């Protein structure tokens, strides 16, 4: 939840370690840095003030503290100096560490003593009124001491060491002694030059004195009880993952401030929840943070040497961070809510019936004494009452990242970690050593080189390695590509960006080598080309280049770029077109762009749950895009080769893995195939892999089906997963009908389906059998299903299966239907051919509109029309001619011998008469049953 107030920043020191401390009255803030200066800042002045500085130190300042009547500083020169309060006037030395760097100064609650921690194995407690009065605590640690803090009573001193232990010293007696050693809470950091050594590992005591807070090695903030010296609770937030670099408690103990991943968080100590957040300095982490002891002010310093002051960090209307409240005086106990008179008469006493059903802490007192009943005589309405105070959650946008990359830790990091190989970087202060290694050394040869540009981005593709360095001073950002082929010595090339621009992301794609890229001959594996390069820049564009360095096109990116990954045919770009939502969604969109013609094949929002972020994107061994998020879900883009028809299929839920049950671990994705998820195991709250390089683990891929049937569920899951990849392979066929590999996989699918059909026939589940039979691919498989139905005496079911088989044989096969579907997709997505304006002089095309056609009459030629009058006349004479014919006793006409001759000559005779114009000529009827008799005398 973001606060409405904003922090003001001042560039106080040079880059590196910094420190801060408030004066006891809160009016002054002292800051120190590696520039050997201590600056004195007045908290009531703005960012335009010119602070006074103390110059007496010979080396960098590592610690400052404020005591009663003076302020102190210590640094790498081993001296602890004392100054006049609020001024840069030197007042003498307090003590020295005999050549060891001062690491921490802690003044006791009375302001009279200071504990000095250094690289020595002992701690000195010096009386500031009499500096010769020194108590030395030794024997508690085996390595240098990093931090030390006081118990609010002043009787216990806690020291934190590089060996990962916290020692509690009891100094109430004349002789100090170790009261307890707490091991396994804070991380062990040996290298004093590493950034982790600057992280805050101190025990921050609550004003009640009953417990202290510490940043644990599992990236939690834990509370350690004073009575048992064990962990009692922890503070964690699902949206905040990472190492805590600084801690501070408010003066009354109501709020805890922490720094994590360039962000400042303010927690409620009672609810253990994050209340407000404030962004820190980009590309830096906070080293020390402090609450003002007298006012609502939070200040911190970071590795960029910037001092930030967040005034009114606690919004108005919330409990004050300084004034003592019921919440701060509770001393770690549960605050009970006082009884409230009932609204409608008497109500039964909950305590008499066994206590409050919601428990004593049914509501958490975030408002301090806000839950206390008003005393008698108080005003009925206080200022501000009657208004609802609401906190609005603002989702932090996920920044750009490179898949497979890790931050610099112990001067080592990974620039890329995928199924091709690994890019390792070792920081040598003045330069970097880059080591490129491959998993398959028979195809590619590993190498290493010295990097003077200090590359911060890298991508390992099938055809080459890609690197990018940030701009620095007058040197612009650069990208260098190193192809794997060895036959040409001029394969490497460099691409320089304009000044002011930087590289946000890289992607190197290309075909998988069919032959070894180590072959120097002209027929080696690199004859297939050197791949494709994509560069995302801060100017909001994607630059496409060939493997030889030729620029192809520059495309604009809609919104903010996040990450990308390249394959053989395409590049998958993840960006944020708009803003994050108020309910925790990152609003990320994945765009699939073809290398061939740069057309957008797919554009799909990412199915990341609310409150989670994207962790990895890549491609499977089959070439399909895949993603992994912080919720532990793996999604696969199915049908990505069908333009605008892809969908995200949830391929795996890592939270359901058997190995994870009862374990606190997460996974760093490396690659993905049909049956295997290749990853690195991260223990606890570890965010990224470290060194030495861990081994790649292979985890089984299982679709997150919810059916728990022990027999059918594994088969159904295997069939569904196999069908996904069969469809992916079929989409790549183009106009081909099938391939031997697809046929083989479909045969295996049919075998699994027949197992389910047999189980369904045995259980007499006819509808399920029919559904499964329709999923079979080959007629022989359907015939086998029919035999199974006959074996179990399911005659009616067998007939239906035979009908399905007959229908399948008479119609197109599933492979043919799939090919027609691919052709249809290509036709639907074909671009429209539009003529150029004012260039087409042809007449407009004819438009056929049957509904607008003019109606026209139809003349029917029948025997009753005027043209057939002669036919009707001949038929009227037919009864007279037939009367002269003899009939048989049965009433049927006896056929004469010359009937055939007369019938055959009738047409000729009548045609001749019609030709000479005789009006009484008889025209034969078109019907075969009509007979016309001709008298012999007239012939």
Tab-separated table of C-alpha atoms in Angstrom, residues 16 44 172 216 390-391 478 519 538 776:
chain	number	residue	atom	x	y	z
A	16	UNK	CA	29.511	2.180	-1.668
A	44	UNK	CA	13.713	20.664	9.335
A	172	UNK	CA	24.505	-6.461	34.471
A	216	UNK	CA	16.992	-14.348	8.716
A	390	UNK	CA	-9.352	3.224	3.230
A	391	UNK	CA	-5.937	2.070	2.125
A	478	UNK	CA	26.985	-1.927	-27.059
A	519	UNK	CA	33.427	-28.707	-38.033
A	538	UNK	CA	15.069	1.817	-23.581
A	776	UNK	CA	-9.441	-43.422	-31.859
